[in-house]
Amino acid sequence: MYNRQPLTQEADSARDEARHAGRGLVWVAAGKIVFIVTAYAVALALPRLFGSEQVFGLFSVAFGAASILNNVLIASTVQTVSKLVSEDEARAPQTLRQGLQLQLFIGTLLGGGLALAAPLIAEQALLDAALTPLIRVAGGVVFAYALYAALVGSLNGQRRFSHQARLDMTFSVLRTAGLLGGAALGIGALGAMSGFGLAAGSILLVGLFVVGVGESGGRIPLKRWLAFMAPIWLYQASLNGMLQIDLQMLKRTATELALAQGMTSDPATDLADVLAGTYRAAQTFAFVPYQLILSVTFIVFPFVSRATSLGDDEAARRYIHGAMRFSLLVLLAIATPIGGAASGVLRIAYPEAYLAGADALGVLVFGMVAFALFVIGATILTGGGRPGLAAVLAVVSLGVVLVATRVAITLAGIESHGALVATATGTSIGTGLALLLVGAAVWRSFGAFIPPLSALRGLLAGAAGFAVARFVPHDTALTALGALAAGFVAYGVALFALRELGGAEIAQLKAIVQRRR
């Protein structure tokens, strides 16, 4: 009887914690949905506002290069500040102040360096002086992102998820308005990039007002900050490079090949920009499977981490099998109809000129399936206490992407169809190797990865979905939607026919529906 009150208080505390985590998940998911929707609104609207594949390509090369740096800054800074804040929430203001000071240095170094080196990067690395002002503006964006990420990390570490989500949603709206508003001014790629810079500066000011600048006080040793942040930098830089560096490689290599064939500078860079713009349109839809499955990483990490910390190898294997099987089947469900009806998919959103990227989309979407599975496998390694190995595999795979893409484009030449397919092929070779490497590493560490029979059945069902989507007419936007639906249904039917899906999955679905009622 005397223990009843403490036990009740403990149970109430656990329920409150669970409710808080649940609400936090809803807020973070809402922020992610807003980001995805606005990002696709920008990707689909900009080509029409620019009215030219060449301008869209010029913008995409600069924007993509900046995005690699920005994504690395966001991921590494948010995780580092969040971890250090969560370890001692009473010192959150002091940790935030130190984080902002560190990010002020990093942001100035990277953003200022990018702005100062803009002519060198544009003219020597990308062979196009027209990129110089865009890269200078991108330097300002990088500076703002560096500080903004520290603010978000502080909110995350204090589990103020609703504030974090509201801030991120505000930024998504500002970013969309800045990019589209800048493009609508009629000053081309520079207008859109300047609008992006204005949005980044605005959200930094809003974030500083909402979160504050922290307080002075006891300092965490700099070595501790860097020890946690450096591996994340290495991994995220390689990961984002694998995802986006092919666009910059296409730009440089195509320009070089055009110059070698006797073109003068302006026509050569314009041709490369057209190729880059068309390829960026293909990327927009190729990235869909990866972006939709990314949430699996947030689920598998804590489960594998906990199982390994408890020494429960069987539980770890069970989580890995389940996560990898689920991810593969969902990825193929999305990718195979897109690959089969690639020209129709592009026709849904883009002007006729962008259909030249259809075959590249048909290749790249499967490269992104491999990339998504690699990311989940790398997350498993990290959750199992081997983040260094995940980073090394990402670095090796990035090197393969760079070499394979360069060689493939050089062999194919600058003819539009060949260059675009070659770029997608080079990227897919790199991501395919990344999947094989991480699969071997996860299997060696845990004795589990993608169940072989599930992989075989998934691929066979995927072939059926691809074939149906390919042969169903998709020469208009409306019929393209029909082809995608037909491919998806064919894939699902094939999974049931091959007995990869069956009564167990139906029972689970019924149970979920009944619980929601």
Short mmCIF file of C-alpha atoms in Angstrom, two decimals:
data_model
loop_
_atom_site.label_atom_id
_atom_site.label_comp_id
_atom_site.label_asym_id
_atom_site.label_seq_id
_atom_site.Cartn_x
_atom_site.Cartn_y
_atom_site.Cartn_z
CA MET A 1 0.00 0.00 0.00
CA TYR A 2 2.81 2.39 0.83
CA ASN A 3 4.30 1.94 -2.65
CA ARG A 4 1.10 2.67 -4.50
CA GLN A 5 1.50 6.46 -4.66
CA PRO A 6 5.07 6.46 -6.08
CA LEU A 7 4.13 3.81 -8.60
CA THR A 8 1.09 5.82 -9.69
CA GLN A 9 3.19 8.94 -10.05
CA GLU A 10 5.75 7.02 -12.09
CA ALA A 11 3.05 5.62 -14.37
CA ASP A 12 1.53 9.07 -14.82
CA SER A 13 4.94 10.48 -15.64
CA ALA A 14 5.52 7.75 -18.22
CA ARG A 15 2.13 8.43 -19.83
CA ASP A 16 2.84 12.17 -19.93
CA GLU A 17 6.21 11.48 -21.53
CA ALA A 18 4.59 9.22 -24.14
CA ARG A 19 1.94 11.82 -24.93
CA HIS A 20 4.61 14.50 -25.26
CA ALA A 21 6.65 12.30 -27.60
CA GLY A 22 3.55 11.53 -29.64
CA ARG A 23 2.63 15.19 -29.99
CA GLY A 24 6.23 15.95 -30.89
CA LEU A 25 6.18 13.31 -33.61
CA VAL A 26 3.01 14.83 -35.07
CA TRP A 27 4.53 18.32 -35.09
CA VAL A 28 7.82 17.18 -36.64
CA ALA A 29 5.94 15.13 -39.25
CA ALA A 30 3.77 18.15 -40.07
CA GLY A 31 6.88 20.26 -40.54
CA LYS A 32 8.36 17.63 -42.84
CA ILE A 33 5.17 17.45 -44.91
CA VAL A 34 5.09 21.24 -45.32
CA PHE A 35 8.74 21.20 -46.38
CA ILE A 36 8.18 18.46 -48.98
CA VAL A 37 5.05 20.10 -50.40
CA THR A 38 6.68 23.52 -50.68
CA ALA A 39 9.89 22.07 -52.11
CA TYR A 40 7.95 20.33 -54.87
CA ALA A 41 5.90 23.46 -55.49
CA VAL A 42 9.17 25.31 -56.13
CA ALA A 43 10.64 22.54 -58.28
CA LEU A 44 7.54 22.39 -60.48
CA ALA A 45 6.84 26.13 -60.71
CA LEU A 46 10.34 27.49 -61.37
CA PRO A 47 10.75 26.05 -64.91
CA ARG A 48 7.55 27.78 -65.98
CA LEU A 49 8.50 31.06 -64.33
CA PHE A 50 11.95 30.97 -65.93
CA GLY A 51 10.51 29.94 -69.31
CA SER A 52 13.82 28.37 -70.34
CA GLU A 53 15.65 25.10 -69.62
CA GLN A 54 18.91 27.04 -69.82
CA VAL A 55 17.99 29.45 -67.00
CA PHE A 56 16.53 26.61 -64.92
CA GLY A 57 19.74 24.65 -65.41
CA LEU A 58 21.93 27.59 -64.41
CA PHE A 59 19.90 28.08 -61.25
CA SER A 60 19.83 24.34 -60.45
CA VAL A 61 23.62 24.00 -60.61
CA ALA A 62 24.16 26.88 -58.13
CA PHE A 63 21.24 25.90 -55.91
CA GLY A 64 22.31 22.26 -55.84
CA ALA A 65 25.89 23.11 -54.85
CA ALA A 66 24.63 25.36 -52.03
CA SER A 67 22.16 22.68 -50.91
CA ILE A 68 24.95 20.18 -50.34
CA LEU A 69 26.64 22.57 -47.89
CA ASN A 70 23.35 23.65 -46.30
CA ASN A 71 22.14 20.10 -45.73
CA VAL A 72 25.45 19.15 -44.10
CA LEU A 73 25.30 22.22 -41.84
CA ILE A 74 21.72 21.55 -40.79
CA ALA A 75 22.22 17.85 -40.03
CA SER A 76 25.53 18.14 -38.18
CA THR A 77 24.66 21.26 -36.20
CA VAL A 78 21.14 20.24 -35.19
CA GLN A 79 22.31 16.82 -33.98
CA THR A 80 25.31 18.20 -32.09
CA VAL A 81 23.52 21.08 -30.35
CA SER A 82 20.51 18.86 -29.60
CA LYS A 83 22.66 16.18 -27.98
CA LEU A 84 24.63 18.62 -25.81
CA VAL A 85 21.50 20.51 -24.77
CA SER A 86 19.58 17.30 -23.94
CA GLU A 87 22.38 16.07 -21.70
CA ASP A 88 21.84 19.02 -19.33
CA GLU A 89 18.71 21.01 -20.11
CA ALA A 90 19.35 23.31 -17.15
CA ARG A 91 22.35 24.65 -19.08
CA ALA A 92 20.48 24.97 -22.39
CA PRO A 93 20.95 28.78 -22.64
CA GLN A 94 24.70 28.48 -22.10
CA THR A 95 24.99 25.64 -24.61
CA LEU A 96 22.98 27.62 -27.16
CA ARG A 97 25.24 30.67 -26.74
CA GLN A 98 28.34 28.54 -27.27
CA GLY A 99 26.75 26.81 -30.25
CA LEU A 100 25.90 30.15 -31.86
CA GLN A 101 29.46 31.36 -31.33
CA LEU A 102 30.89 28.23 -32.92
CA GLN A 103 28.44 28.42 -35.82
CA LEU A 104 29.22 32.11 -36.29
CA PHE A 105 32.81 31.09 -36.93
CA ILE A 106 31.87 28.13 -39.16
CA GLY A 107 29.26 30.14 -41.06
CA THR A 108 31.65 33.01 -41.66
CA LEU A 109 34.38 30.62 -42.78
CA LEU A 110 32.17 28.64 -45.16
CA GLY A 111 29.74 31.31 -46.29
CA GLY A 112 32.37 34.02 -46.59
CA GLY A 113 34.78 31.63 -48.25
CA LEU A 114 32.12 30.59 -50.75
CA ALA A 115 31.32 34.21 -51.60
CA LEU A 116 34.99 35.16 -51.98
CA ALA A 117 35.81 32.07 -54.01
CA ALA A 118 32.72 32.43 -56.22
CA PRO A 119 34.64 33.54 -59.36
CA LEU A 120 37.13 30.70 -58.96
CA ILE A 121 34.41 28.09 -58.42
CA ALA A 122 32.27 29.39 -61.28
CA GLU A 123 35.02 29.86 -63.86
CA GLN A 124 37.48 27.10 -62.94
CA ALA A 125 35.39 24.33 -61.38
CA LEU A 126 32.11 24.77 -63.31
CA LEU A 127 33.47 26.65 -66.35
CA ASP A 128 30.71 29.29 -66.35
CA ALA A 129 31.27 32.87 -65.17
CA ALA A 130 27.50 33.43 -65.14
CA LEU A 131 27.38 31.36 -61.94
CA THR A 132 29.52 33.84 -59.99
CA PRO A 133 26.75 36.13 -58.63
CA LEU A 134 24.54 33.13 -57.80
CA ILE A 135 27.32 31.49 -55.79
CA ARG A 136 28.00 34.77 -53.97
CA VAL A 137 24.37 34.90 -52.86
CA ALA A 138 24.61 31.22 -51.87
CA GLY A 139 27.45 32.18 -49.51
CA GLY A 140 25.02 34.39 -47.58
CA VAL A 141 22.51 31.55 -47.43
CA VAL A 142 25.16 29.21 -46.00
CA PHE A 143 26.00 31.77 -43.29
CA ALA A 144 22.33 32.11 -42.29
CA TYR A 145 21.82 28.32 -42.28
CA ALA A 146 24.81 27.81 -39.97
CA LEU A 147 23.30 29.98 -37.24
CA TYR A 148 19.70 28.91 -37.85
CA ALA A 149 20.67 25.26 -37.38
CA ALA A 150 21.99 25.99 -33.87
CA LEU A 151 18.64 27.55 -32.93
CA VAL A 152 16.72 24.52 -34.21
CA GLY A 153 19.11 22.16 -32.43
CA SER A 154 18.49 23.93 -29.12
CA LEU A 155 14.72 23.57 -29.52
CA ASN A 156 15.11 19.92 -30.45
CA GLY A 157 17.34 19.16 -27.47
CA GLN A 158 14.78 20.72 -25.12
CA ARG A 159 12.04 18.68 -26.87
CA ARG A 160 10.19 21.87 -27.82
CA PHE A 161 8.99 20.11 -30.93
CA SER A 162 6.02 22.37 -31.65
CA HIS A 163 8.29 25.45 -31.66
CA GLN A 164 10.80 23.65 -33.86
CA ALA A 165 8.11 22.61 -36.32
CA ARG A 166 6.53 26.07 -36.45
CA LEU A 167 9.92 27.64 -37.13
CA ASP A 168 10.68 25.13 -39.88
CA MET A 169 7.24 25.56 -41.45
CA THR A 170 7.68 29.33 -41.41
CA PHE A 171 11.01 28.91 -43.18
CA SER A 172 9.45 26.60 -45.78
CA VAL A 173 6.84 29.25 -46.58
CA LEU A 174 9.39 32.08 -46.66
CA ARG A 175 11.73 30.01 -48.84
CA THR A 176 8.96 29.25 -51.31
CA ALA A 177 7.84 32.87 -51.46
CA GLY A 178 11.41 34.09 -51.89
CA LEU A 179 12.33 31.66 -54.66
CA LEU A 180 9.12 32.02 -56.65
CA GLY A 181 8.79 35.75 -55.99
CA GLY A 182 12.38 36.36 -57.07
CA ALA A 183 11.88 34.31 -60.22
CA ALA A 184 8.65 36.14 -61.00
CA LEU A 185 10.51 39.46 -61.08
CA GLY A 186 11.88 38.51 -64.48
CA ILE A 187 15.57 38.69 -63.61
CA GLY A 188 16.15 35.00 -64.05
CA ALA A 189 18.25 32.71 -61.88
CA LEU A 190 19.77 35.56 -59.89
CA GLY A 191 16.30 36.77 -58.89
CA ALA A 192 15.32 33.36 -57.54
CA MET A 193 18.62 32.90 -55.69
CA SER A 194 18.35 36.40 -54.20
CA GLY A 195 14.84 35.59 -52.99
CA PHE A 196 16.26 32.47 -51.35
CA GLY A 197 18.93 34.57 -49.65
CA LEU A 198 16.33 37.01 -48.37
CA ALA A 199 14.25 34.14 -46.96
CA ALA A 200 17.30 32.61 -45.21
CA GLY A 201 18.18 35.95 -43.61
CA SER A 202 14.57 36.54 -42.56
CA ILE A 203 14.17 33.16 -40.83
CA LEU A 204 17.45 33.70 -38.99
CA LEU A 205 16.11 36.96 -37.56
CA VAL A 206 12.79 35.30 -36.67
CA GLY A 207 14.65 32.40 -35.03
CA LEU A 208 16.84 34.70 -32.97
CA PHE A 209 13.73 36.56 -31.80
CA VAL A 210 11.85 33.36 -30.88
CA VAL A 211 14.69 31.30 -29.39
CA GLY A 212 17.07 34.02 -28.24
CA VAL A 213 20.86 34.01 -28.14
CA GLY A 214 21.35 32.11 -24.90
CA GLU A 215 23.45 33.14 -21.93
CA SER A 216 27.11 33.30 -21.05
CA GLY A 217 28.41 30.75 -18.58
CA GLY A 218 30.39 27.54 -18.22
CA ARG A 219 31.64 26.25 -21.52
CA ILE A 220 31.72 22.74 -22.96
CA PRO A 221 35.24 21.92 -24.21
CA LEU A 222 35.60 22.67 -27.92
CA LYS A 223 37.14 19.23 -28.40
CA ARG A 224 33.84 17.69 -27.31
CA TRP A 225 31.88 19.71 -29.87
CA LEU A 226 34.21 18.80 -32.70
CA ALA A 227 34.53 15.13 -31.71
CA PHE A 228 30.77 14.71 -32.06
CA MET A 229 30.32 16.98 -35.08
CA ALA A 230 33.22 15.89 -37.32
CA PRO A 231 32.00 12.33 -38.12
CA ILE A 232 28.53 13.71 -38.89
CA TRP A 233 30.10 16.26 -41.24
CA LEU A 234 32.01 13.53 -43.06
CA TYR A 235 28.99 11.26 -43.40
CA GLN A 236 26.51 13.98 -44.36
CA ALA A 237 28.88 15.58 -46.86
CA SER A 238 29.39 12.24 -48.59
CA LEU A 239 25.69 11.41 -48.43
CA ASN A 240 24.56 14.69 -49.94
CA GLY A 241 27.33 14.50 -52.50
CA MET A 242 26.08 11.08 -53.63
CA LEU A 243 22.59 12.53 -53.92
CA GLN A 244 23.32 15.76 -55.80
CA ILE A 245 26.88 16.08 -57.10
CA ASP A 246 26.02 14.47 -60.43
CA LEU A 247 24.34 17.71 -61.55
CA GLN A 248 27.55 19.69 -61.09
CA MET A 249 29.53 16.90 -62.78
CA LEU A 250 27.16 17.00 -65.75
CA LYS A 251 27.53 20.79 -66.00
CA ARG A 252 31.35 20.73 -66.01
CA THR A 253 31.84 17.66 -68.21
CA ALA A 254 29.28 18.74 -70.82
CA THR A 255 30.89 22.19 -71.03
CA GLU A 256 34.33 20.63 -71.50
CA LEU A 257 33.09 18.31 -74.23
CA ALA A 258 31.32 21.14 -76.04
CA LEU A 259 34.44 23.30 -75.95
CA ALA A 260 36.52 20.36 -77.18
CA GLN A 261 34.19 20.06 -80.18
CA GLY A 262 34.92 23.66 -81.16
CA MET A 263 32.03 25.55 -79.57
CA THR A 264 32.78 28.98 -78.16
CA SER A 265 32.28 29.66 -74.46
CA ASP A 266 28.71 31.01 -74.38
CA PRO A 267 27.08 28.33 -76.57
CA ALA A 268 28.98 25.62 -74.66
CA THR A 269 27.81 26.82 -71.25
CA ASP A 270 24.26 27.35 -72.53
CA LEU A 271 24.16 23.76 -73.83
CA ALA A 272 25.42 22.45 -70.49
CA ASP A 273 22.78 24.51 -68.67
CA VAL A 274 20.01 23.06 -70.84
CA LEU A 275 21.23 19.54 -70.02
CA ALA A 276 21.43 20.42 -66.33
CA GLY A 277 17.91 21.87 -66.32
CA THR A 278 16.46 18.81 -68.02
CA TYR A 279 18.32 16.47 -65.67
CA ARG A 280 17.12 18.44 -62.64
CA ALA A 281 13.54 17.84 -63.74
CA ALA A 282 14.26 14.10 -63.82
CA GLN A 283 15.85 14.31 -60.36
CA THR A 284 12.70 15.89 -58.94
CA PHE A 285 10.69 12.71 -59.45
CA ALA A 286 13.58 10.28 -58.98
CA PHE A 287 14.00 11.58 -55.41
CA VAL A 288 10.37 10.79 -54.48
CA PRO A 289 10.94 7.20 -53.22
CA TYR A 290 13.87 8.27 -51.04
CA GLN A 291 12.05 11.24 -49.53
CA LEU A 292 8.95 9.20 -48.71
CA ILE A 293 10.84 6.36 -47.00
CA LEU A 294 13.29 8.56 -45.07
CA SER A 295 11.16 8.42 -41.90
CA VAL A 296 12.14 4.75 -41.50
CA THR A 297 15.58 5.91 -40.36
CA PHE A 298 14.04 7.70 -37.36
CA ILE A 299 12.32 4.47 -36.33
CA VAL A 300 15.02 1.88 -36.95
CA PHE A 301 17.83 3.83 -35.23
CA PRO A 302 16.53 3.75 -31.62
CA PHE A 303 15.30 0.14 -31.90
CA VAL A 304 18.64 -1.18 -33.17
CA SER A 305 20.55 1.05 -30.74
CA ARG A 306 18.58 -0.25 -27.77
CA ALA A 307 18.77 -3.90 -28.85
CA THR A 308 22.55 -3.76 -29.29
CA SER A 309 23.06 -1.93 -25.99
CA LEU A 310 21.11 -4.71 -24.24
CA GLY A 311 23.02 -7.41 -26.12
CA ASP A 312 19.80 -8.72 -27.68
CA ASP A 313 21.16 -9.85 -31.05
CA GLU A 314 17.98 -11.68 -32.00
CA ALA A 315 15.87 -8.56 -31.52
CA ALA A 316 18.35 -6.53 -33.57
CA ARG A 317 18.16 -9.04 -36.42
CA ARG A 318 14.37 -9.01 -36.27
CA TYR A 319 14.24 -5.20 -36.48
CA ILE A 320 16.72 -5.14 -39.36
CA HIS A 321 14.87 -7.81 -41.35
CA GLY A 322 11.55 -6.04 -40.84
CA ALA A 323 12.82 -2.54 -41.63
CA MET A 324 14.75 -3.57 -44.74
CA ARG A 325 11.94 -5.75 -46.13
CA PHE A 326 9.34 -3.03 -45.55
CA SER A 327 11.58 -0.37 -47.08
CA LEU A 328 12.39 -2.41 -50.18
CA LEU A 329 8.75 -3.25 -50.89
CA VAL A 330 7.57 0.35 -50.40
CA LEU A 331 10.42 1.79 -52.49
CA LEU A 332 9.71 -0.56 -55.38
CA ALA A 333 5.98 0.20 -55.15
CA ILE A 334 6.79 3.86 -55.84
CA ALA A 335 9.77 3.50 -58.17
CA THR A 336 8.57 0.87 -60.62
CA PRO A 337 5.49 2.76 -61.88
CA ILE A 338 7.53 5.99 -62.11
CA GLY A 339 10.26 4.19 -64.06
CA GLY A 340 7.78 2.53 -66.40
CA ALA A 341 5.79 5.69 -67.18
CA ALA A 342 8.72 8.12 -66.92
CA SER A 343 7.79 10.27 -69.91
CA GLY A 344 4.23 10.56 -68.67
CA VAL A 345 5.41 11.50 -65.18
CA LEU A 346 7.45 14.40 -66.55
CA ARG A 347 4.51 15.41 -68.75
CA ILE A 348 2.34 15.82 -65.62
CA ALA A 349 4.48 18.65 -64.29
CA TYR A 350 6.83 20.04 -66.93
CA PRO A 351 6.67 21.60 -70.40
CA GLU A 352 7.27 19.37 -73.42
CA ALA A 353 10.97 20.25 -73.71
CA TYR A 354 11.76 18.48 -70.42
CA LEU A 355 10.58 15.11 -71.74
CA ALA A 356 14.14 14.61 -73.02
CA GLY A 357 14.95 13.54 -69.45
CA ALA A 358 12.45 10.65 -69.40
CA ASP A 359 14.95 7.85 -69.97
CA ALA A 360 17.31 9.36 -67.39
CA LEU A 361 14.43 9.36 -64.89
CA GLY A 362 13.76 5.70 -65.70
CA VAL A 363 17.33 4.86 -64.68
CA LEU A 364 17.86 7.31 -61.82
CA VAL A 365 14.72 6.37 -59.89
CA PHE A 366 16.16 2.89 -59.33
CA GLY A 367 19.50 4.38 -58.35
CA MET A 368 17.59 6.28 -55.68
CA VAL A 369 16.03 3.04 -54.45
CA ALA A 370 19.56 1.74 -53.86
CA PHE A 371 20.52 5.05 -52.24
CA ALA A 372 17.55 4.96 -49.85
CA LEU A 373 18.36 1.39 -48.80
CA PHE A 374 21.99 2.43 -48.29
CA VAL A 375 20.90 5.27 -45.97
CA ILE A 376 18.75 2.90 -43.91
CA GLY A 377 21.62 0.39 -43.75
CA ALA A 378 24.04 3.13 -42.69
CA THR A 379 21.56 4.21 -40.00
CA ILE A 380 21.52 0.63 -38.72
CA LEU A 381 25.33 0.62 -38.51
CA THR A 382 25.25 3.95 -36.65
CA GLY A 383 22.57 2.70 -34.27
CA GLY A 384 24.71 -0.37 -33.65
CA GLY A 385 27.64 1.79 -32.61
CA ARG A 386 29.59 1.91 -35.88
CA PRO A 387 29.10 5.44 -37.26
CA GLY A 388 32.70 5.59 -38.49
CA LEU A 389 32.16 2.61 -40.77
CA ALA A 390 28.99 4.19 -42.18
CA ALA A 391 30.95 7.37 -42.95
CA VAL A 392 33.78 5.47 -44.67
CA LEU A 393 31.33 3.57 -46.87
CA ALA A 394 29.65 6.86 -47.83
CA VAL A 395 33.02 8.42 -48.75
CA VAL A 396 33.99 5.43 -50.92
CA SER A 397 30.61 5.45 -52.65
CA LEU A 398 30.80 9.18 -53.33
CA GLY A 399 34.14 8.62 -55.04
CA VAL A 400 32.56 5.96 -57.24
CA VAL A 401 29.68 8.29 -58.15
CA LEU A 402 32.12 10.99 -59.23
CA VAL A 403 34.32 8.69 -61.31
CA ALA A 404 31.47 6.66 -62.84
CA THR A 405 29.48 9.78 -63.77
CA ARG A 406 32.49 11.49 -65.31
CA VAL A 407 33.46 8.44 -67.37
CA ALA A 408 29.89 7.71 -68.47
CA ILE A 409 29.24 11.27 -69.68
CA THR A 410 32.58 11.39 -71.49
CA LEU A 411 31.82 8.14 -73.30
CA ALA A 412 28.25 9.18 -74.18
CA GLY A 413 29.08 12.69 -75.44
CA ILE A 414 26.90 15.77 -75.27
CA GLU A 415 23.97 14.51 -77.30
CA SER A 416 21.05 15.23 -74.97
CA HIS A 417 19.63 11.73 -74.52
CA GLY A 418 23.01 10.03 -74.13
CA ALA A 419 24.47 12.57 -71.68
CA LEU A 420 21.42 12.51 -69.42
CA VAL A 421 21.16 8.72 -69.31
CA ALA A 422 24.91 8.49 -68.74
CA THR A 423 24.68 10.83 -65.75
CA ALA A 424 21.86 8.79 -64.25
CA THR A 425 23.77 5.56 -64.93
CA GLY A 426 26.96 6.81 -63.28
CA THR A 427 25.04 7.87 -60.18
CA SER A 428 23.18 4.56 -60.05
CA ILE A 429 26.43 2.60 -60.29
CA GLY A 430 27.72 4.49 -57.26
CA THR A 431 24.54 4.06 -55.20
CA GLY A 432 24.31 0.40 -56.21
CA LEU A 433 27.84 -0.20 -54.95
CA ALA A 434 26.97 1.70 -51.76
CA LEU A 435 24.04 -0.69 -51.18
CA LEU A 436 26.25 -3.75 -51.69
CA LEU A 437 28.91 -2.40 -49.31
CA VAL A 438 26.49 -1.47 -46.55
CA GLY A 439 24.64 -4.76 -47.00
CA ALA A 440 27.87 -6.69 -46.48
CA ALA A 441 28.75 -4.56 -43.45
CA VAL A 442 25.33 -4.92 -41.80
CA TRP A 443 25.27 -8.67 -42.48
CA ARG A 444 28.73 -9.08 -40.99
CA SER A 445 27.79 -7.04 -37.92
CA PHE A 446 24.31 -8.41 -37.26
CA GLY A 447 23.76 -11.43 -39.49
CA ALA A 448 20.78 -9.80 -41.18
CA PHE A 449 19.88 -7.46 -44.04
CA ILE A 450 17.29 -7.71 -46.82
CA PRO A 451 15.73 -11.20 -46.75
CA PRO A 452 16.88 -12.80 -50.06
CA LEU A 453 13.49 -14.29 -50.96
CA SER A 454 11.77 -10.97 -50.26
CA ALA A 455 14.29 -9.23 -52.50
CA LEU A 456 13.67 -11.73 -55.32
CA ARG A 457 9.90 -11.54 -55.07
CA GLY A 458 9.99 -7.76 -54.76
CA LEU A 459 12.09 -7.46 -57.91
CA LEU A 460 9.81 -9.82 -59.84
CA ALA A 461 6.73 -7.88 -58.72
CA GLY A 462 8.55 -4.66 -59.57
CA ALA A 463 9.19 -5.92 -63.08
CA ALA A 464 5.45 -6.53 -63.46
CA GLY A 465 4.62 -3.03 -62.18
CA PHE A 466 7.22 -1.47 -64.48
CA ALA A 467 5.96 -3.37 -67.54
CA VAL A 468 2.31 -2.50 -66.95
CA ALA A 469 3.10 1.19 -66.40
CA ARG A 470 5.28 1.20 -69.53
CA PHE A 471 2.63 -0.33 -71.81
CA VAL A 472 -0.42 1.51 -70.50
CA PRO A 473 -0.69 4.71 -72.62
CA HIS A 474 0.71 7.77 -70.85
CA ASP A 475 1.00 10.40 -73.56
CA THR A 476 -1.10 12.95 -71.65
CA ALA A 477 -1.03 14.06 -68.02
CA LEU A 478 -4.34 12.30 -67.31
CA THR A 479 -3.36 8.99 -68.90
CA ALA A 480 0.00 9.19 -67.12
CA LEU A 481 -1.82 9.14 -63.80
CA GLY A 482 -3.72 6.09 -65.01
CA ALA A 483 -0.48 4.36 -65.99
CA LEU A 484 1.02 5.03 -62.56
CA ALA A 485 -2.07 3.61 -60.86
CA ALA A 486 -2.07 0.55 -63.11
CA GLY A 487 1.62 -0.10 -62.42
CA PHE A 488 1.07 0.23 -58.68
CA VAL A 489 -1.87 -2.18 -58.72
CA ALA A 490 0.05 -4.68 -60.86
CA TYR A 491 2.93 -4.55 -58.40
CA GLY A 492 0.64 -5.20 -55.43
CA VAL A 493 -1.17 -8.06 -57.18
CA ALA A 494 2.16 -9.63 -58.09
CA LEU A 495 3.33 -9.46 -54.48
CA PHE A 496 0.24 -11.35 -53.37
CA ALA A 497 0.55 -13.83 -56.25
CA LEU A 498 4.17 -14.50 -55.28
CA ARG A 499 3.07 -14.82 -51.63
CA GLU A 500 5.37 -12.07 -50.45
CA LEU A 501 2.25 -10.43 -49.02
CA GLY A 502 -0.56 -12.47 -47.55
CA GLY A 503 -2.88 -13.07 -44.64
CA ALA A 504 -0.49 -11.79 -41.98
CA GLU A 505 -0.24 -8.36 -43.57
CA ILE A 506 -4.01 -8.16 -44.08
CA ALA A 507 -4.57 -9.08 -40.42
CA GLN A 508 -2.13 -6.37 -39.31
CA LEU A 509 -3.88 -3.81 -41.49
CA LYS A 510 -7.28 -4.77 -40.08
CA ALA A 511 -5.92 -4.47 -36.55
CA ILE A 512 -4.59 -0.98 -37.26
CA VAL A 513 -7.93 0.11 -38.73
CA GLN A 514 -9.86 -1.29 -35.76
CA ARG A 515 -7.56 0.46 -33.26
CA ARG A 516 -8.09 3.77 -35.04
CA ARG A 517 -11.85 3.31 -34.82
#
